[in-house]
mmCIF file of C-alpha atoms in Angstrom:
data_model
loop_
_atom_site.group_PDB
_atom_site.id
_atom_site.type_symbol
_atom_site.label_atom_id
_atom_site.label_comp_id
_atom_site.label_asym_id
_atom_site.label_seq_id
_atom_site.Cartn_x
_atom_site.Cartn_y
_atom_site.Cartn_z
ATOM 1 C CA MET A 550 -26.835 8.342 19.774
ATOM 2 C CA VAL A 551 -28.694 7.967 16.524
ATOM 3 C CA LEU A 552 -27.251 5.848 13.727
ATOM 4 C CA GLN A 553 -28.210 6.485 10.126
ATOM 5 C CA LEU A 554 -27.965 3.310 8.035
ATOM 6 C CA ALA A 555 -26.418 3.462 4.578
ATOM 7 C CA GLU A 556 -27.980 1.886 1.539
ATOM 8 C CA ALA A 557 -26.331 0.608 -1.605
ATOM 9 C CA GLY A 558 -24.639 3.432 -3.450
ATOM 10 C CA ASP A 559 -24.376 5.780 -0.454
ATOM 11 C CA PRO A 560 -20.859 7.224 -0.311
ATOM 12 C CA THR A 561 -18.850 6.153 2.738
ATOM 13 C CA ASP A 562 -15.576 7.781 1.744
ATOM 14 C CA ASN A 563 -16.558 11.454 1.890
ATOM 15 C CA ALA A 564 -17.972 12.981 5.091
ATOM 16 C CA THR A 565 -19.025 16.111 3.210
ATOM 17 C CA VAL A 566 -21.722 14.255 1.249
ATOM 18 C CA ALA A 567 -24.961 13.884 3.224
ATOM 19 C CA TRP A 568 -27.083 10.802 2.720
ATOM 20 C CA PRO A 569 -30.757 11.303 1.847
ATOM 21 C CA ASP A 570 -33.054 12.052 4.790
ATOM 22 C CA ASP A 571 -35.132 8.948 4.088
ATOM 23 C CA ARG A 572 -32.375 6.589 5.272
ATOM 24 C CA LYS A 573 -33.379 4.423 8.239
ATOM 25 C CA LYS A 574 -32.282 5.805 11.614
ATOM 26 C CA VAL A 575 -31.803 3.716 14.751
ATOM 27 C CA VAL A 576 -31.612 5.100 18.284
ATOM 28 C CA ALA A 577 -28.588 3.247 19.686
ATOM 29 C CA GLY A 578 -28.395 4.835 23.116
ATOM 30 C CA ARG A 579 -28.302 7.948 25.227
ATOM 31 C CA LEU A 580 -25.359 9.479 27.061
ATOM 32 C CA LYS A 581 -26.139 10.931 30.435
ATOM 33 C CA VAL A 582 -23.398 12.801 32.294
ATOM 34 C CA THR A 583 -23.976 12.328 36.000
ATOM 35 C CA ALA A 584 -20.672 13.593 37.402
ATOM 36 C CA VAL A 585 -17.544 15.461 36.421
ATOM 37 C CA THR A 586 -14.074 14.581 37.659
ATOM 38 C CA ASP A 587 -10.754 16.362 37.622
ATOM 39 C CA LYS A 588 -9.698 16.759 33.978
ATOM 40 C CA SER A 589 -6.230 15.372 34.693
ATOM 41 C CA ALA A 590 -7.846 11.937 35.008
ATOM 42 C CA CYS A 591 -8.426 12.047 31.234
ATOM 43 C CA ASP A 592 -4.956 13.202 30.165
ATOM 44 C CA GLY A 593 -3.756 9.659 29.480
ATOM 45 C CA ILE A 594 -6.755 8.807 27.321
ATOM 46 C CA ASN A 595 -6.450 9.201 23.563
ATOM 47 C CA PHE A 596 -9.570 8.923 21.397
ATOM 48 C CA ASN A 597 -8.986 6.968 18.218
ATOM 49 C CA PRO A 598 -12.024 6.719 15.918
ATOM 50 C CA LEU A 599 -10.650 3.507 14.416
ATOM 51 C CA VAL A 600 -10.428 1.534 17.663
ATOM 52 C CA LEU A 601 -13.749 -0.253 17.369
ATOM 53 C CA PRO A 602 -15.359 -3.291 18.973
ATOM 54 C CA THR A 603 -15.415 -6.650 17.248
ATOM 55 C CA GLY A 604 -18.000 -6.677 14.477
ATOM 56 C CA ILE A 605 -17.834 -2.925 13.835
ATOM 57 C CA GLU A 606 -15.653 -1.563 11.058
ATOM 58 C CA GLY A 607 -14.702 1.989 10.198
ATOM 59 C CA SER A 608 -15.777 3.279 6.820
ATOM 60 C CA ASP A 609 -13.357 4.062 4.014
ATOM 61 C CA ASP A 610 -13.571 7.778 4.857
ATOM 62 C CA PRO A 611 -9.954 9.072 4.942
ATOM 63 C CA LEU A 612 -10.900 11.535 7.703
ATOM 64 C CA LEU A 613 -10.975 8.676 10.217
ATOM 65 C CA ALA A 614 -7.274 7.904 9.755
ATOM 66 C CA ALA A 615 -6.394 11.606 9.699
ATOM 67 C CA ARG A 616 -8.230 12.182 12.968
ATOM 68 C CA ALA A 617 -6.484 9.249 14.632
ATOM 69 C CA GLY A 618 -3.111 10.827 13.867
ATOM 70 C CA SER A 619 -4.063 14.361 14.832
ATOM 71 C CA TYR A 620 -5.635 13.225 18.112
ATOM 72 C CA ALA A 621 -2.398 11.414 18.999
ATOM 73 C CA VAL A 622 -0.412 14.599 18.332
ATOM 74 C CA SER A 623 -2.862 16.562 20.472
ATOM 75 C CA GLN A 624 -2.469 14.121 23.356
ATOM 76 C CA ALA A 625 1.332 14.252 23.131
ATOM 77 C CA ARG A 626 1.202 18.056 23.301
ATOM 78 C CA ARG A 627 -1.108 17.964 26.322
ATOM 79 C CA LEU A 628 1.137 15.517 28.150
ATOM 80 C CA ALA A 629 4.278 17.541 27.344
ATOM 81 C CA LYS A 630 3.049 20.513 29.385
#
């Protein structure tokens, strides 16, 4: 995972506006999939982009809240099958 750090004046409320390429980037980690389990084990898990650890805040991008709602609807539909 690579994080690009905003600078003063960079928009944080519109995901369609790219920040300049010269913004500092930090390698925060690497995801390595080592095994796959039955998909039903994940049915009860709902991703919410606004559930964040202490010290991390979501930006003011309205897409975050919209995604949280649509992911909940998606999970409800999956569980209703």
